[in-house]
C-alpha positions as a printed Julia matrix, in Angstrom:
409×3 Matrix{Float64}:
 -29.56  -30.75    2.23
 -26.5   -29.27    3.88
 -26.94  -27.42    7.16
 -26.54  -23.71    6.37
 -25.88  -22.71    9.98
 -22.3   -21.79   10.92
 -20.47  -20.21   13.83
 -18.61  -17.88   11.44
 -18.92  -16.73    7.85
 -15.89  -15.02    6.31
 -16.33  -12.87    3.21
 -13.14  -12.67    1.15
 -10.11  -14.92    0.78
  -7.2   -12.52    1.1
  -4.63  -12.81    3.87
  -7.07  -11.46    6.49
  -9.95  -13.65    5.43
  -8.03  -16.92    5.23
  -6.17  -16.54    8.52
  -9.34  -15.54   10.37
 -11.12  -18.65    9.05
  -8.17  -20.88   10.03
  -7.84  -19.43   13.53
 -11.58  -19.75   14.22
 -11.7   -23.31   12.88
  -8.71  -24.31   15.05
 -10.8   -23.13   17.98
 -13.54  -25.58   17.04
 -15.8   -23.14   15.19
 -17.8   -24.25   12.15
 -16.64  -21.85    9.42
 -17.77  -20.94    5.91
 -15.5   -18.86    3.67
 -17.08  -17.19    0.62
 -14.92  -15.98   -2.3
 -16.48  -14.41   -5.39
 -13.59  -15.43   -7.67
 -12.95  -18.99   -8.87
  -9.67  -19.22   -6.9
  -8.62  -18.18   -3.44
  -6.32  -15.22   -2.77
  -6.52  -13.43   -6.14
  -5.05  -10.18   -4.8
  -2.57  -11.96   -2.55
  -1.22  -13.65   -5.67
  -0.26  -10.26   -7.14
   1.34   -8.9    -3.96
   4.84   -7.56   -4.43
   4.82   -8.46   -8.1
   4.08  -12.05   -7.09
   7.13  -12.29   -4.79
   4.97  -11.72   -1.7
   6.79   -9.44    0.74
   4.93  -10.74    3.79
   6.07   -8.44    6.57
   9.17   -6.73    7.96
  11.3    -6.76   11.08
  10.35   -3.4    12.6
   9.3    -3.25   16.24
   5.56   -2.87   16.79
   6.08    0.76   17.79
   8.02    1.66   14.64
   5.63   -0.37   12.51
   2.6     1.54   13.78
   4.34    4.87   13.23
   4.63    4.12    9.52
   0.82    4.15    9.28
   0.5     7.71   10.54
  -2.11    8.96   12.97
  -4.3     5.85   12.68
  -1.44    3.48   13.42
  -2.15    3.18   17.17
  -5.34    1.31   16.31
  -3.17   -1.71   15.44
  -1.59   -2.09   18.87
  -3.69   -4.99   20.18
  -3.57   -6.88   16.9
   0.22   -6.53   16.62
   0.83   -7.38   20.27
  -1.0   -10.62   19.66
   0.48  -11.35   16.22
   3.68   -9.57   15.23
   6.08  -10.41   12.43
   7.69  -13.2    14.45
   4.29  -14.75   15.09
   3.53  -14.58   11.38
   6.81  -16.31   10.52
   6.0   -19.0    13.11
   2.43  -19.43   11.82
   3.65  -19.84    8.24
   6.37  -22.25    9.27
   3.71  -24.28   11.11
   1.74  -24.69    7.86
   4.82  -25.57    5.82
   6.08  -22.23    4.48
   9.73  -21.42    5.05
  10.6   -17.73    5.06
  13.79  -15.7     4.99
  14.92  -12.1     5.36
  17.41  -11.53    2.51
  17.99   -7.83    3.22
  17.63   -8.04    6.99
  14.33   -6.16    6.85
  11.75   -7.59    4.44
  10.38  -11.1     5.0
   9.63  -13.32    1.98
   8.73  -16.95    1.44
  11.95  -18.7     0.4
  10.25  -19.49   -2.92
   9.68  -15.74   -3.53
   6.36  -16.89   -4.95
   2.98  -15.81   -3.56
   1.53  -19.07   -4.84
   3.42  -20.85   -2.05
   1.54  -18.82    0.57
  -1.85  -19.27   -1.06
  -1.4   -23.05   -1.41
  -0.35  -23.43    2.22
  -3.28  -21.35    3.49
  -5.67  -23.24    1.22
  -4.36  -26.58    2.49
  -4.76  -25.45    6.09
  -8.34  -24.34    5.44
  -8.97  -27.88    4.21
  -7.13  -29.43    7.18
  -9.27  -27.42    9.59
 -12.51  -28.4     7.81
 -13.37  -24.87    6.72
 -16.09  -25.0     4.09
 -14.87  -22.95    1.13
 -17.25  -21.69   -1.54
 -15.59  -20.15   -4.59
 -17.64  -18.3    -7.23
 -19.91  -17.24   -4.39
 -20.59  -13.53   -4.21
 -22.19  -12.29   -1.02
 -24.81   -9.75   -2.02
 -26.01   -8.59    1.38
 -25.7    -9.14    5.11
 -28.62  -10.44    7.17
 -29.09   -8.36   10.29
 -31.88   -8.17   12.88
 -32.08   -5.87   15.89
 -28.52   -4.66   15.31
 -27.26   -8.23   15.48
 -25.7   -10.13   12.58
 -27.55  -13.25   11.45
 -25.82  -14.29    8.23
 -25.33  -13.48    4.56
 -27.29  -13.55    1.32
 -25.95  -14.78   -2.02
 -27.76  -14.91   -5.36
 -28.94  -18.45   -4.67
 -28.83  -19.05   -0.91
 -28.89  -17.6     2.55
 -26.23  -18.77    5.02
 -26.58  -18.16    8.74
 -24.08  -17.4    11.48
 -23.84  -15.33   14.65
 -20.47  -13.96   13.44
 -19.54  -12.49   10.05
 -16.08  -11.21    9.15
 -15.87   -8.74    6.28
 -12.41   -9.2     4.74
 -13.19   -7.98    1.24
 -10.24   -5.63    0.81
 -10.56   -2.23   -0.82
 -10.93   -1.0    -4.39
  -7.32   -1.59   -5.45
  -6.57   -4.11   -8.22
 -10.17   -4.0    -9.47
  -9.12   -6.29  -12.32
  -8.76   -9.02   -9.66
 -12.32   -8.63   -8.48
 -12.07   -5.8    -5.93
 -15.33   -3.88   -6.15
 -15.81   -2.18   -2.8
 -18.7    -4.38   -1.69
 -17.31   -4.47    1.86
 -17.78   -0.72    2.05
 -21.35   -1.16    0.84
 -22.06   -3.84    3.47
 -20.69   -1.61    6.22
 -22.56    1.47    5.01
 -25.85   -0.41    4.73
 -25.63   -1.26    8.44
 -24.85    2.28    9.57
 -21.05    2.42    9.43
 -19.32    5.52    8.13
 -16.9     5.13    5.21
 -14.16    7.73    4.88
 -13.29    9.27    1.52
 -11.69    6.59   -0.69
  -8.61    7.25   -2.83
  -6.37    4.99   -4.9
  -2.93    4.54   -3.33
   0.35    2.8    -4.07
   0.19    3.47   -7.8
   2.16    5.21  -10.61
   1.48    8.88  -11.34
   1.12   10.8   -14.61
   2.87   14.17  -15.02
   2.25   17.24  -17.13
   5.94   17.37  -18.08
   6.75   15.25  -21.12
  10.53   15.23  -20.73
  10.29   12.36  -18.25
   9.72    9.98  -21.17
  13.33   10.56  -22.28
  14.59    9.3   -18.9
  12.48    6.16  -18.61
  15.44    3.76  -18.5
  16.89    5.37  -15.38
  16.32    4.79  -11.67
  17.17    7.56   -9.2
  18.22    6.24   -5.79
  17.19    8.06   -2.59
  15.13   10.71   -4.35
  13.28   13.1    -2.03
   9.75   14.1    -3.06
   7.81   16.99   -1.55
   4.39   18.42   -2.39
   4.76   22.11   -3.24
   1.59   23.26   -1.47
   1.3    25.14    1.84
  -1.13   22.55    3.21
   1.41   19.8     2.58
   4.63   21.5     3.66
   5.48   18.75    6.18
   4.91   15.87    3.78
   7.85   14.21    2.07
   9.09   10.76    1.05
  12.49    9.27    0.25
  13.23    6.3    -1.99
  13.96    5.03   -5.47
  12.32    6.98   -8.29
  11.68    5.57  -11.76
  10.63    7.61  -14.79
   7.99    6.22  -17.15
   6.8     7.24  -20.62
   4.0     9.26  -18.96
   5.26   10.09  -15.5
   6.86    8.55  -12.42
   6.75    5.37  -10.41
   9.1     3.38   -8.15
   8.93    2.69   -4.39
   9.03    6.36   -3.37
   6.11    7.19   -5.69
   4.09    4.15   -4.61
   4.52    5.14   -0.96
   3.85    8.85   -1.46
   0.93    8.51   -3.88
  -1.47    8.07   -0.93
  -0.68   11.69    0.04
  -0.92   12.98   -3.51
  -4.21   11.49   -4.77
  -6.44   13.43   -2.31
  -4.83   16.73   -3.38
  -5.19   15.71   -7.01
  -8.91   15.16   -6.59
  -9.26   18.52   -4.85
  -7.08   20.71   -7.09
  -6.86   18.85  -10.41
  -3.06   18.93  -10.38
  -0.38   18.68   -7.73
   3.02   20.45   -7.95
   5.99   18.45   -6.7
   9.59   19.33   -5.93
  12.05   16.47   -6.3
  15.63   16.33   -5.1
  17.34   13.63   -7.16
  20.84   14.25   -5.77
  20.48   12.53   -2.38
  19.48   15.67   -0.51
  22.34   17.91   -1.62
  21.57   21.62   -1.27
  22.73   24.49   -3.49
  25.98   24.95   -1.59
  26.74   21.25   -1.96
  26.19   21.46   -5.7
  28.51   24.47   -6.04
  31.19   22.63   -4.05
  30.81   19.57   -6.25
  31.21   21.61   -9.42
  34.21   23.5    -8.06
  36.04   20.23   -7.35
  35.87   19.42  -11.08
  36.78   22.76  -12.74
  38.21   21.09  -15.85
  35.02   19.19  -16.71
  32.18   20.5   -18.89
  28.63   20.65  -17.54
  27.58   17.28  -18.92
  30.54   15.44  -17.43
  30.43   17.1   -14.03
  26.68   16.6   -13.56
  26.71   13.03  -14.83
  28.68   12.26  -11.68
  25.45   13.1    -9.8
  22.67   12.0   -12.14
  22.09    9.71  -15.13
  23.1    11.37  -18.39
  19.56   11.37  -19.78
  18.31   13.33  -16.76
  21.24   15.77  -16.94
  20.43   16.5   -20.59
  16.75   17.17  -19.86
  17.42   19.46  -16.89
  19.99   21.43  -18.87
  17.5    21.84  -21.71
  14.94   23.22  -19.27
  17.28   26.06  -18.22
  19.08   26.53  -21.56
  22.43   25.38  -20.16
  24.97   24.39  -22.83
  26.17   20.89  -21.94
  29.5    21.41  -23.7
  30.46   24.49  -21.68
  32.22   24.59  -18.35
  30.11   25.86  -15.45
  32.17   29.06  -15.06
  31.53   29.93  -18.71
  27.74   29.87  -18.35
  25.66   33.04  -18.01
  25.17   33.91  -14.32
  21.38   33.53  -14.43
  21.64   30.18  -16.17
  24.14   28.96  -13.57
  21.69   29.92  -10.8
  18.72   28.25  -12.56
  20.72   25.08  -13.19
  21.71   24.7    -9.54
  18.15   25.37   -8.36
  16.6    22.82  -10.74
  19.13   20.22   -9.62
  18.18   20.74   -5.98
  14.43   21.06   -6.58
  13.23   19.6    -9.86
   9.61   20.62  -10.44
   7.08   18.09  -11.71
   3.3    18.41  -11.88
   1.05   15.42  -11.27
  -2.08   15.66  -13.4
  -3.47   12.11  -13.19
  -2.94    8.57  -11.95
  -3.6     5.08  -13.31
  -6.75    4.59  -11.21
  -8.03    1.89   -8.88
  -7.52   -0.71  -11.59
  -3.75   -0.6   -11.0
  -3.71    0.78   -7.46
  -2.3    -1.77   -5.02
  -4.26   -0.46   -2.06
  -7.04    1.93   -1.06
  -6.62    4.95    1.18
  -9.68    5.17    3.42
 -12.32    2.69    4.51
 -14.61    1.85    7.42
 -13.94    4.5    10.06
 -11.89    3.12   12.95
 -13.94    4.91   15.61
 -16.71    2.4    14.98
 -14.53   -0.72   15.36
 -13.23   -2.18   18.63
  -9.43   -2.45   18.22
  -9.27   -5.24   20.83
 -11.53   -7.57   18.83
 -12.08   -6.02   15.35
 -15.82   -6.2    16.1
 -18.21   -3.47   15.02
 -19.36   -1.13   17.77
 -22.67   -0.79   15.92
 -23.63   -4.33   14.9
 -23.14   -7.26   17.26
 -21.27  -10.14   15.61
 -19.96   -8.1    12.66
 -16.18   -7.91   12.29
 -13.81   -6.13    9.91
 -10.21   -6.91    9.1
  -7.57   -5.93    6.57
  -7.8    -3.24    3.93
 -11.54   -2.65    4.24
 -10.73   -0.5     7.29
  -9.32    3.03    7.2
  -5.68    1.92    7.57
  -3.03    1.69    4.88
   0.73    1.64    5.02
   3.74    1.97    2.7
   5.52   -0.66    0.61
   7.53   -3.21    2.54
   5.16   -5.83    3.95
   3.19   -3.38    6.09
  -0.25   -3.98    4.62
   0.06   -7.76    4.54
   1.24   -7.9     8.16
  -1.73   -5.74    9.14
  -4.1    -8.03    7.23
  -2.74  -11.15    8.92
  -2.69   -9.54   12.38
  -6.22   -8.13   12.18
  -7.55  -11.37   10.7
  -5.94  -13.39   13.47
  -7.48  -11.15   16.15
 -10.95  -11.23   14.58
 -10.83  -15.02   14.17
  -9.84  -15.8    17.73
 -12.03  -13.33   19.62
 -15.43  -14.17   18.22
 -18.29  -13.65   20.67
């Protein structure tokens, strides 16, 4: 019978789980990695639509700022493993990367399968024992010290356990929140959990008529007093039922908590690259011979122009000066601040990440070890840290996994 005693057991085979297992094994540790799915890296495979935006070229300081108030927690992990270290690590295991836009880092293949295969091969090279189709059901803990894990058929023992189970996002790929349950069962606090990085559904139906159009550099604000300082800028895409695109994916983490609290969330969207009312008047005055449709189509896609004009009863065929004064005023205001009302989202099933997780106050940022249970570590999305699109969350997963794997007690 195989010896079921290990130095480290890793739960989950995402970026954080696999790198932590590799780093520990390189240090001579006997490592077991448990994955409940039949293949490794199921969520990693879907990252960035399968293209796998690994990280980005921001300095550590700027990178942390993008995560908001919790970002400082990442300092030790990033100092030890920044984007350059990740590129070097991947190159070392046979993955070439490039930076096509000077900011986002991708594997040259633009295929997440390349990353998964290389990590899987390195697990094998480092003699990590990998058990697929193995769901950890509970952690074994005695006297506030970790002892191992329980599965449906076996107990496996180790003085170190890394929980790298991810969050609730992409539940269709097996995410079920069991890492939160493990943490909670041993006394850790879990913050409120919300789906993030996902499309949103609006009350307004006119968006369906604009679904073929992308609005560059749209500015989204939440029209609530409690959110007056929150805004996001980026590409906006209309859908048959609402909005999506990078700006929506990034900003949805701010919207979903308000949605749960109030049932609907009013937004104001500037789709004309931040132009104010004076700017719009100046633009119109420089084209006095054009009718409304032609002059506004210089600013926005025609389908959007038509819908906004319908909302304020502006006749597309007329020149701006020939419109009723009140209609002129309404038209300019709706161009500068287009109101939309979020009434729902697509849920954790299609959410790329989770907002919330194991509270950071109970985790040592220098080691990723629990402050409550000796030998218990957390890394990646299971913690209360999430960032925007652009390689932020994967870099954090790799960095935290690296730190947890190398600083085992």
